[in-house]
PDB file of C-alpha atoms in Angstrom:
ATOM      1  CA  MET A   1     144.843  18.115 298.815  1.00 48.00           C
ATOM      2  CA  GLN A   2     142.098  16.963 301.126  1.00 53.00           C
ATOM      3  CA  PRO A   3     142.000  13.129 301.379  1.00 52.00           C
ATOM      4  CA  GLU A   4     139.698  11.634 298.711  1.00 59.00           C
ATOM      5  CA  SER A   5     138.326  15.067 297.803  1.00 63.00           C
ATOM      6  CA  GLY A   6     140.311  15.645 294.628  1.00 72.00           C
ATOM      7  CA  VAL A   7     140.465  19.344 295.568  1.00 86.00           C
ATOM      8  CA  LEU A   8     143.832  21.080 295.681  1.00 92.00           C
ATOM      9  CA  SER A   9     144.451  23.744 298.298  1.00 95.00           C
ATOM     10  CA  PRO A  10     145.033  27.338 297.100  1.00 96.00           C
ATOM     11  CA  GLU A  11     148.590  27.059 298.416  1.00 97.00           C
ATOM     12  CA  PHE A  12     149.339  23.914 296.398  1.00 97.00           C
ATOM     13  CA  GLU A  13     147.793  25.382 293.257  1.00 97.00           C
ATOM     14  CA  LEU A  14     149.975  28.472 293.654  1.00 98.00           C
ATOM     15  CA  VAL A  15     153.069  26.305 294.060  1.00 98.00           C
ATOM     16  CA  LEU A  16     152.114  24.340 290.926  1.00 97.00           C
ATOM     17  CA  ALA A  17     151.943  27.582 288.982  1.00 97.00           C
ATOM     18  CA  CYS A  18     155.443  28.495 290.179  1.00 97.00           C
ATOM     19  CA  VAL A  19     157.433  25.355 289.312  1.00 97.00           C
ATOM     20  CA  GLY A  20     157.720  25.930 285.569  1.00 95.00           C
ATOM     21  CA  TRP A  21     160.919  27.254 284.000  1.00 96.00           C
ATOM     22  CA  PRO A  22     161.337  29.458 282.177  1.00 94.00           C
ATOM     23  CA  ILE A  23     158.004  31.155 282.819  1.00 93.00           C
ATOM     24  CA  GLY A  24     156.197  32.917 280.018  1.00 93.00           C
ATOM     25  CA  ALA A  25     153.440  35.533 279.963  1.00 95.00           C
ATOM     26  CA  GLU A  26     150.684  32.937 280.500  1.00 96.00           C
ATOM     27  CA  ASP A  27     152.568  31.400 283.422  1.00 95.00           C
ATOM     28  CA  ALA A  28     153.035  34.803 285.038  1.00 96.00           C
ATOM     29  CA  ALA A  29     149.336  35.625 284.585  1.00 97.00           C
ATOM     30  CA  LEU A  30     148.374  32.339 286.262  1.00 97.00           C
ATOM     31  CA  ILE A  31     150.653  33.087 289.238  1.00 97.00           C
ATOM     32  CA  ARG A  32     149.115  36.560 289.612  1.00 97.00           C
ATOM     33  CA  GLU A  33     145.621  35.070 289.445  1.00 97.00           C
ATOM     34  CA  ARG A  34     146.260  32.372 292.047  1.00 97.00           C
ATOM     35  CA  ILE A  35     147.939  34.673 294.542  1.00 97.00           C
ATOM     36  CA  GLN A  36     144.742  36.749 294.717  1.00 95.00           C
ATOM     37  CA  ARG A  37     143.166  34.004 296.842  1.00 95.00           C
ATOM     38  CA  PRO A  38     143.643  33.872 300.624  1.00 96.00           C
ATOM     39  CA  ILE A  39     146.987  32.125 301.134  1.00 97.00           C
ATOM     40  CA  ASP A  40     148.113  30.341 304.280  1.00 97.00           C
ATOM     41  CA  TRP A  41     151.773  31.317 303.918  1.00 97.00           C
ATOM     42  CA  PRO A  42     153.213  28.979 306.598  1.00 97.00           C
ATOM     43  CA  HIS A  43     151.424  26.117 304.841  1.00 97.00           C
ATOM     44  CA  LEU A  44     152.839  27.194 301.478  1.00 97.00           C
ATOM     45  CA  LEU A  45     156.354  27.273 302.956  1.00 97.00           C
ATOM     46  CA  ARG A  46     155.886  23.732 304.263  1.00 97.00           C
ATOM     47  CA  ILE A  47     154.796  22.602 300.796  1.00 97.00           C
ATOM     48  CA  ILE A  48     157.811  24.029 298.996  1.00 97.00           C
ATOM     49  CA  GLN A  49     160.185  22.671 301.630  1.00 96.00           C
ATOM     50  CA  HIS A  50     158.715  19.173 301.326  1.00 97.00           C
ATOM     51  CA  HIS A  51     158.755  19.240 297.531  1.00 97.00           C
ATOM     52  CA  GLN A  52     162.264  20.780 297.457  1.00 97.00           C
ATOM     53  CA  VAL A  53     161.319  23.591 295.075  1.00 98.00           C
ATOM     54  CA  LEU A  54     162.113  26.545 297.331  1.00 97.00           C
ATOM     55  CA  PRO A  55     164.543  28.473 295.079  1.00 97.00           C
ATOM     56  CA  LEU A  56     162.423  27.986 291.962  1.00 97.00           C
ATOM     57  CA  VAL A  57     159.129  28.980 293.592  1.00 98.00           C
ATOM     58  CA  ALA A  58     160.715  31.922 295.403  1.00 97.00           C
ATOM     59  CA  ARG A  59     162.272  33.228 292.164  1.00 97.00           C
ATOM     60  CA  ASN A  60     159.015  33.008 290.219  1.00 97.00           C
ATOM     61  CA  LEU A  61     156.873  34.408 293.020  1.00 97.00           C
ATOM     62  CA  GLU A  62     159.083  37.420 293.524  1.00 95.00           C
ATOM     63  CA  ALA A  63     159.434  38.044 289.794  1.00 96.00           C
ATOM     64  CA  CYS A  64     155.689  38.041 289.196  1.00 96.00           C
ATOM     65  CA  THR A  65     153.988  39.108 292.413  1.00 94.00           C
ATOM     66  CA  ALA A  66     156.470  40.553 294.913  1.00 91.00           C
ATOM     67  CA  ASP A  67     153.936  43.236 295.879  1.00 93.00           C
ATOM     68  CA  ARG A  68     151.405  40.568 296.934  1.00 94.00           C
ATOM     69  CA  ILE A  69     153.731  38.695 299.296  1.00 96.00           C
ATOM     70  CA  PRO A  70     153.658  39.803 302.964  1.00 96.00           C
ATOM     71  CA  VAL A  71     156.862  41.588 303.931  1.00 96.00           C
ATOM     72  CA  GLU A  72     157.860  39.037 306.565  1.00 96.00           C
ATOM     73  CA  VAL A  73     157.173  36.129 304.217  1.00 96.00           C
ATOM     74  CA  LEU A  74     159.231  37.772 301.471  1.00 96.00           C
ATOM     75  CA  LYS A  75     162.073  38.328 303.918  1.00 96.00           C
ATOM     76  CA  ASP A  76     161.888  34.677 304.999  1.00 97.00           C
ATOM     77  CA  LEU A  77     161.858  33.459 301.383  1.00 96.00           C
ATOM     78  CA  ARG A  78     164.914  35.534 300.551  1.00 97.00           C
ATOM     79  CA  SER A  79     166.767  34.238 303.608  1.00 97.00           C
ATOM     80  CA  ARG A  80     165.955  30.612 302.786  1.00 97.00           C
ATOM     81  CA  THR A  81     166.884  31.150 299.150  1.00 97.00           C
ATOM     82  CA  ALA A  82     170.257  32.595 300.155  1.00 97.00           C
ATOM     83  CA  GLN A  83     170.926  29.552 302.356  1.00 97.00           C
ATOM     84  CA  SER A  84     169.921  27.242 299.491  1.00 96.00           C
ATOM     85  CA  ALA A  85     172.254  29.088 297.102  1.00 96.00           C
ATOM     86  CA  LEU A  86     175.135  28.802 299.566  1.00 96.00           C
ATOM     87  CA  HIS A  87     174.566  25.050 299.818  1.00 95.00           C
ATOM     88  CA  SER A  88     174.449  24.844 295.993  1.00 94.00           C
ATOM     89  CA  PHE A  89     177.831  26.587 295.697  1.00 94.00           C
ATOM     90  CA  GLN A  90     179.316  24.293 298.339  1.00 94.00           C
ATOM     91  CA  ALA A  91     177.985  21.260 296.461  1.00 94.00           C
ATOM     92  CA  LEU A  92     179.388  22.613 293.180  1.00 94.00           C
ATOM     93  CA  SER A  93     182.801  23.055 294.748  1.00 94.00           C
ATOM     94  CA  GLU A  94     182.782  19.562 296.241  1.00 96.00           C
ATOM     95  CA  LEU A  95     181.575  18.024 292.997  1.00 96.00           C
ATOM     96  CA  ALA A  96     184.385  19.660 291.035  1.00 95.00           C
ATOM     97  CA  ARG A  97     186.940  18.564 293.641  1.00 96.00           C
ATOM     98  CA  LEU A  98     185.803  14.921 293.680  1.00 97.00           C
ATOM     99  CA  THR A  99     185.641  14.844 289.884  1.00 96.00           C
ATOM    100  CA  ARG A 100     189.291  15.932 289.732  1.00 96.00           C
ATOM    101  CA  LEU A 101     190.264  13.248 292.249  1.00 97.00           C
ATOM    102  CA  PHE A 102     188.504  10.503 290.296  1.00 98.00           C
ATOM    103  CA  ARG A 103     190.009  11.757 287.044  1.00 96.00           C
ATOM    104  CA  GLY A 104     193.453  11.737 288.634  1.00 96.00           C
ATOM    105  CA  GLU A 105     193.003   8.054 289.478  1.00 97.00           C
ATOM    106  CA  GLN A 106     191.689   7.377 285.949  1.00 97.00           C
ATOM    107  CA  ILE A 107     188.265   6.303 287.230  1.00 98.00           C
ATOM    108  CA  GLU A 108     185.595   6.830 284.596  1.00 97.00           C
ATOM    109  CA  LEU A 109     182.676   8.727 286.097  1.00 97.00           C
ATOM    110  CA  ARG A 110     179.201  10.097 285.369  1.00 98.00           C
ATOM    111  CA  ILE A 111     177.361  12.603 287.549  1.00 97.00           C
ATOM    112  CA  LEU A 112     173.624  11.898 287.779  1.00 95.00           C
ATOM    113  CA  LYS A 113     171.214  14.811 288.304  1.00 92.00           C
ATOM    114  CA  GLY A 114     172.676  17.432 290.658  1.00 91.00           C
ATOM    115  CA  ALA A 115     174.641  20.387 289.341  1.00 91.00           C
ATOM    116  CA  PRO A 116     174.882  19.257 285.704  1.00 93.00           C
ATOM    117  CA  LEU A 117     171.102  18.838 285.565  1.00 95.00           C
ATOM    118  CA  ALA A 118     170.573  22.234 287.210  1.00 95.00           C
ATOM    119  CA  ILE A 119     172.825  23.922 284.656  1.00 94.00           C
ATOM    120  CA  ASP A 120     171.514  22.018 281.636  1.00 93.00           C
ATOM    121  CA  ALA A 121     167.813  22.313 282.537  1.00 95.00           C
ATOM    122  CA  PHE A 122     167.600  25.680 284.322  1.00 96.00           C
ATOM    123  CA  GLY A 123     170.739  27.468 283.196  1.00 94.00           C
ATOM    124  CA  ASP A 124     171.325  28.379 286.849  1.00 94.00           C
ATOM    125  CA  ALA A 125     172.667  25.965 289.464  1.00 92.00           C
ATOM    126  CA  THR A 126     170.966  27.874 292.297  1.00 95.00           C
ATOM    127  CA  LEU A 127     167.440  27.330 290.918  1.00 96.00           C
ATOM    128  CA  ARG A 128     167.490  23.648 291.850  1.00 96.00           C
ATOM    129  CA  SER A 129     167.709  22.509 295.476  1.00 94.00           C
ATOM    130  CA  MET A 130     170.869  20.419 295.792  1.00 92.00           C
ATOM    131  CA  GLY A 131     170.670  17.030 297.450  1.00 88.00           C
ATOM    132  CA  ASP A 132     173.154  14.197 297.452  1.00 93.00           C
ATOM    133  CA  LEU A 133     175.965  13.981 294.920  1.00 97.00           C
ATOM    134  CA  ASP A 134     175.063  10.986 292.721  1.00 97.00           C
ATOM    135  CA  MET A 135     178.083   9.419 291.030  1.00 98.00           C
ATOM    136  CA  LEU A 136     178.141   6.454 288.638  1.00 98.00           C
ATOM    137  CA  VAL A 137     181.284   4.336 288.225  1.00 98.00           C
ATOM    138  CA  SER A 138     181.945   0.879 286.862  1.00 97.00           C
ATOM    139  CA  GLN A 139     181.529  -2.075 289.189  1.00 95.00           C
ATOM    140  CA  ALA A 140     185.209  -2.873 288.726  1.00 95.00           C
ATOM    141  CA  ASP A 141     186.179   0.596 290.005  1.00 97.00           C
ATOM    142  CA  LEU A 142     184.072   0.407 293.188  1.00 96.00           C
ATOM    143  CA  PRO A 143     186.975  -0.459 295.537  1.00 94.00           C
ATOM    144  CA  ARG A 144     189.108   2.434 294.294  1.00 96.00           C
ATOM    145  CA  ALA A 145     186.185   4.897 294.329  1.00 97.00           C
ATOM    146  CA  ASP A 146     185.305   3.785 297.858  1.00 95.00           C
ATOM    147  CA  ALA A 147     188.918   4.330 298.938  1.00 96.00           C
ATOM    148  CA  ILE A 148     188.949   7.869 297.537  1.00 97.00           C
ATOM    149  CA  LEU A 149     185.763   8.842 299.340  1.00 98.00           C
ATOM    150  CA  ARG A 150     186.955   7.368 302.628  1.00 96.00           C
ATOM    151  CA  ALA A 151     190.280   9.181 302.314  1.00 97.00           C
ATOM    152  CA  GLU A 152     188.348  12.432 301.880  1.00 97.00           C
ATOM    153  CA  GLY A 153     186.439  11.924 305.134  1.00 97.00           C
ATOM    154  CA  TYR A 154     183.314  10.210 303.822  1.00 98.00           C
ATOM    155  CA  LEU A 155     181.805   7.487 306.012  1.00 97.00           C
ATOM    156  CA  ARG A 156     179.686   4.781 304.445  1.00 96.00           C
ATOM    157  CA  ALA A 157     176.174   5.076 305.878  1.00 96.00           C
ATOM    158  CA  VAL A 158     174.487   2.395 303.744  1.00 95.00           C
ATOM    159  CA  PRO A 159     175.416  -0.368 304.237  1.00 94.00           C
ATOM    160  CA  GLN A 160     177.173   0.158 307.550  1.00 90.00           C
ATOM    161  CA  ALA A 161     178.007  -3.525 308.081  1.00 87.00           C
ATOM    162  CA  ARG A 162     181.452  -4.822 307.172  1.00 88.00           C
ATOM    163  CA  LEU A 163     181.381  -6.170 303.643  1.00 88.00           C
ATOM    164  CA  THR A 164     183.106  -9.509 303.402  1.00 91.00           C
ATOM    165  CA  PRO A 165     183.790 -10.681 299.824  1.00 91.00           C
ATOM    166  CA  ARG A 166     180.622 -12.793 299.941  1.00 93.00           C
ATOM    167  CA  ARG A 167     178.497  -9.918 301.284  1.00 93.00           C
ATOM    168  CA  MET A 168     179.993  -7.585 298.689  1.00 91.00           C
ATOM    169  CA  ARG A 169     179.037  -9.928 295.836  1.00 92.00           C
ATOM    170  CA  SER A 170     175.486 -10.232 297.159  1.00 93.00           C
ATOM    171  CA  TYR A 171     175.073  -6.501 297.753  1.00 94.00           C
ATOM    172  CA  VAL A 172     176.407  -5.525 294.348  1.00 94.00           C
ATOM    173  CA  ALA A 173     174.165  -8.099 292.658  1.00 94.00           C
ATOM    174  CA  HIS A 174     170.959  -6.856 294.297  1.00 94.00           C
ATOM    175  CA  GLN A 175     171.515  -3.155 295.007  1.00 95.00           C
ATOM    176  CA  LYS A 176     172.627  -0.157 292.973  1.00 96.00           C
ATOM    177  CA  ASP A 177     174.670   2.149 295.207  1.00 97.00           C
ATOM    178  CA  PHE A 178     176.536   2.853 298.423  1.00 97.00           C
ATOM    179  CA  SER A 179     175.609   5.962 300.457  1.00 98.00           C
ATOM    180  CA  TYR A 180     178.212   8.084 302.215  1.00 98.00           C
ATOM    181  CA  GLU A 181     178.113  11.070 304.563  1.00 97.00           C
ATOM    182  CA  ASN A 182     180.910  13.472 305.363  1.00 97.00           C
ATOM    183  CA  PRO A 183     180.678  14.878 308.913  1.00 96.00           C
ATOM    184  CA  ARG A 184     183.334  17.480 308.118  1.00 93.00           C
ATOM    185  CA  ASN A 185     181.478  19.294 305.343  1.00 92.00           C
ATOM    186  CA  GLY A 186     177.917  17.914 305.621  1.00 93.00           C
ATOM    187  CA  MET A 187     177.943  16.510 302.085  1.00 96.00           C
ATOM    188  CA  ALA A 188     176.428  13.168 301.082  1.00 97.00           C
ATOM    189  CA  VAL A 189     177.394  10.966 298.135  1.00 98.00           C
ATOM    190  CA  ASP A 190     175.556   8.069 296.502  1.00 98.00           C
ATOM    191  CA  LEU A 191     178.088   5.928 294.643  1.00 98.00           C
ATOM    192  CA  HIS A 192     176.255   3.978 291.909  1.00 98.00           C
ATOM    193  CA  TRP A 193     177.381   1.069 289.781  1.00 97.00           C
ATOM    194  CA  ARG A 194     174.084   1.012 287.860  1.00 96.00           C
ATOM    195  CA  LEU A 195     171.151   3.372 287.568  1.00 97.00           C
ATOM    196  CA  PHE A 196     168.437   1.229 289.195  1.00 96.00           C
ATOM    197  CA  ARG A 197     168.290  -1.743 291.541  1.00 94.00           C
ATOM    198  CA  ASN A 198     166.394  -3.969 289.094  1.00 92.00           C
ATOM    199  CA  ARG A 199     169.063  -4.860 286.566  1.00 86.00           C
ATOM    200  CA  PHE A 200     166.408  -6.187 284.148  1.00 90.00           C
ATOM    201  CA  TYR A 201     164.805  -2.777 283.504  1.00 88.00           C
ATOM    202  CA  PRO A 202     165.187  -1.873 279.815  1.00 87.00           C
ATOM    203  CA  SER A 203     166.057   1.635 281.021  1.00 88.00           C
ATOM    204  CA  ASN A 204     168.778   0.405 283.341  1.00 93.00           C
ATOM    205  CA  ALA A 205     172.414   0.988 282.452  1.00 93.00           C
ATOM    206  CA  GLY A 206     175.895   0.889 283.824  1.00 94.00           C
ATOM    207  CA  ILE A 207     178.642   3.298 282.905  1.00 96.00           C
ATOM    208  CA  GLU A 208     179.634   1.122 279.947  1.00 95.00           C
ATOM    209  CA  THR A 209     176.299   1.663 278.139  1.00 95.00           C
ATOM    210  CA  CYS A 210     174.804   4.898 279.519  1.00 95.00           C
ATOM    211  CA  GLY A 211     176.596   7.247 277.116  1.00 95.00           C
ATOM    212  CA  LEU A 212     178.484  10.444 277.843  1.00 97.00           C
ATOM    213  CA  ALA A 213     177.860  14.178 277.704  1.00 97.00           C
ATOM    214  CA  TRP A 214     179.758  17.085 279.241  1.00 96.00           C
ATOM    215  CA  THR A 215     178.546  20.040 281.313  1.00 95.00           C
ATOM    216  CA  GLN A 216     180.822  23.023 281.796  1.00 92.00           C
ATOM    217  CA  LEU A 217     181.157  23.977 285.453  1.00 88.00           C
ATOM    218  CA  GLY A 218     183.452  27.003 285.563  1.00 85.00           C
ATOM    219  CA  PRO A 219     186.841  25.694 284.422  1.00 88.00           C
ATOM    220  CA  GLU A 220     185.758  22.069 284.964  1.00 89.00           C
ATOM    221  CA  ARG A 221     184.102  19.756 282.434  1.00 93.00           C
ATOM    222  CA  ILE A 222     181.727  17.457 284.330  1.00 96.00           C
ATOM    223  CA  PRO A 223     180.859  14.075 282.774  1.00 97.00           C
ATOM    224  CA  THR A 224     177.142  13.348 282.824  1.00 97.00           C
ATOM    225  CA  LEU A 225     174.405  11.512 280.916  1.00 96.00           C
ATOM    226  CA  PRO A 226     173.369  12.453 277.367  1.00 95.00           C
ATOM    227  CA  PRO A 227     170.012  14.315 277.210  1.00 93.00           C
ATOM    228  CA  GLN A 228     167.885  11.356 276.087  1.00 93.00           C
ATOM    229  CA  GLN A 229     169.380   9.000 278.689  1.00 95.00           C
ATOM    230  CA  LEU A 230     169.020  11.694 281.365  1.00 95.00           C
ATOM    231  CA  PHE A 231     165.359  12.269 280.437  1.00 96.00           C
ATOM    232  CA  LEU A 232     164.626   8.537 280.650  1.00 95.00           C
ATOM    233  CA  TYR A 233     166.506   8.246 283.952  1.00 96.00           C
ATOM    234  CA  LEU A 234     164.526  11.126 285.492  1.00 96.00           C
ATOM    235  CA  CYS A 235     161.204   9.622 284.370  1.00 96.00           C
ATOM    236  CA  VAL A 236     161.941   6.156 285.762  1.00 96.00           C
ATOM    237  CA  HIS A 237     163.472   7.562 288.960  1.00 95.00           C
ATOM    238  CA  GLY A 238     160.373   9.684 289.613  1.00 96.00           C
ATOM    239  CA  ALA A 239     157.955   6.856 288.804  1.00 95.00           C
ATOM    240  CA  LEU A 240     159.736   4.372 291.084  1.00 94.00           C
ATOM    241  CA  ASP A 241     159.414   6.812 293.995  1.00 94.00           C
ATOM    242  CA  GLY A 242     155.785   7.668 293.251  1.00 95.00           C
ATOM    243  CA  TRP A 243     156.556  11.253 292.185  1.00 96.00           C
ATOM    244  CA  LEU A 244     156.973  12.166 295.833  1.00 95.00           C
ATOM    245  CA  ARG A 245     158.564  15.538 295.003  1.00 96.00           C
ATOM    246  CA  LEU A 246     157.419  18.259 292.619  1.00 97.00           C
ATOM    247  CA  LYS A 247     161.139  18.914 292.179  1.00 97.00           C
ATOM    248  CA  TRP A 248     161.390  15.864 289.916  1.00 96.00           C
ATOM    249  CA  ILE A 249     158.521  17.024 287.685  1.00 97.00           C
ATOM    250  CA  ALA A 250     160.012  20.518 287.527  1.00 97.00           C
ATOM    251  CA  ASP A 251     163.343  19.004 286.440  1.00 97.00           C
ATOM    252  CA  ILE A 252     161.708  17.154 283.547  1.00 97.00           C
ATOM    253  CA  GLY A 253     159.636  20.167 282.493  1.00 96.00           C
ATOM    254  CA  ALA A 254     162.658  22.474 282.428  1.00 96.00           C
ATOM    255  CA  LEU A 255     164.820  19.905 280.637  1.00 95.00           C
ATOM    256  CA  VAL A 256     162.183  19.387 277.931  1.00 94.00           C
ATOM    257  CA  ARG A 257     161.768  23.145 277.425  1.00 91.00           C
ATOM    258  CA  ARG A 258     165.529  23.587 277.079  1.00 86.00           C
TER     259      ARG A 258
END
């Protein structure tokens, strides 16, 4: 979009047409119409990378208009999609492994967004770009959950400062999660004790009140949020961050259609 013009670029309009799932006949016709315009393909690739909708846009573009995509662009899209799928499978494996570890220590857990959302909304874990693993535990279980992650090679990135008992009480009262990174496997985990920082939001919840649903991940049953709670969480999460990513809107659209 040009600043203050209200006019979307042809590339952005094409991306918008490609973020629905599943696509119907009208969606496919709109994609074929919009790809007839002159497209700045490097610009389009930057858009889908920023909005984290690469696998979804690539799938819909190739399904509807593969003959209109330049050969080199199509090759690049397929390569990037393969890398995204590999990362998704790695995240799925790590999620299942950590879930088993938490279950073994009898730590109640919910997985927010991520693989369960991809499976429940899209029916295909590779259609959603995987980010951090978001895990919700009770405040009382934070020390044990932290110990598990550290034992598995995760380093706390936020906050990095040593948490004295007083600092811990203050941080837990005013924040919602710890962030970890694992230099060995490149994974990142956000360990939540509530959904949002502002504990007075009507939509906020801890593990005691957020409800429970299950998503089947191969042989593993992954605990996650019930559909209505998940829908509300996605809406508030997106609004708080100003809908910075089309990925979040695509998630809600696919979840509602399912």
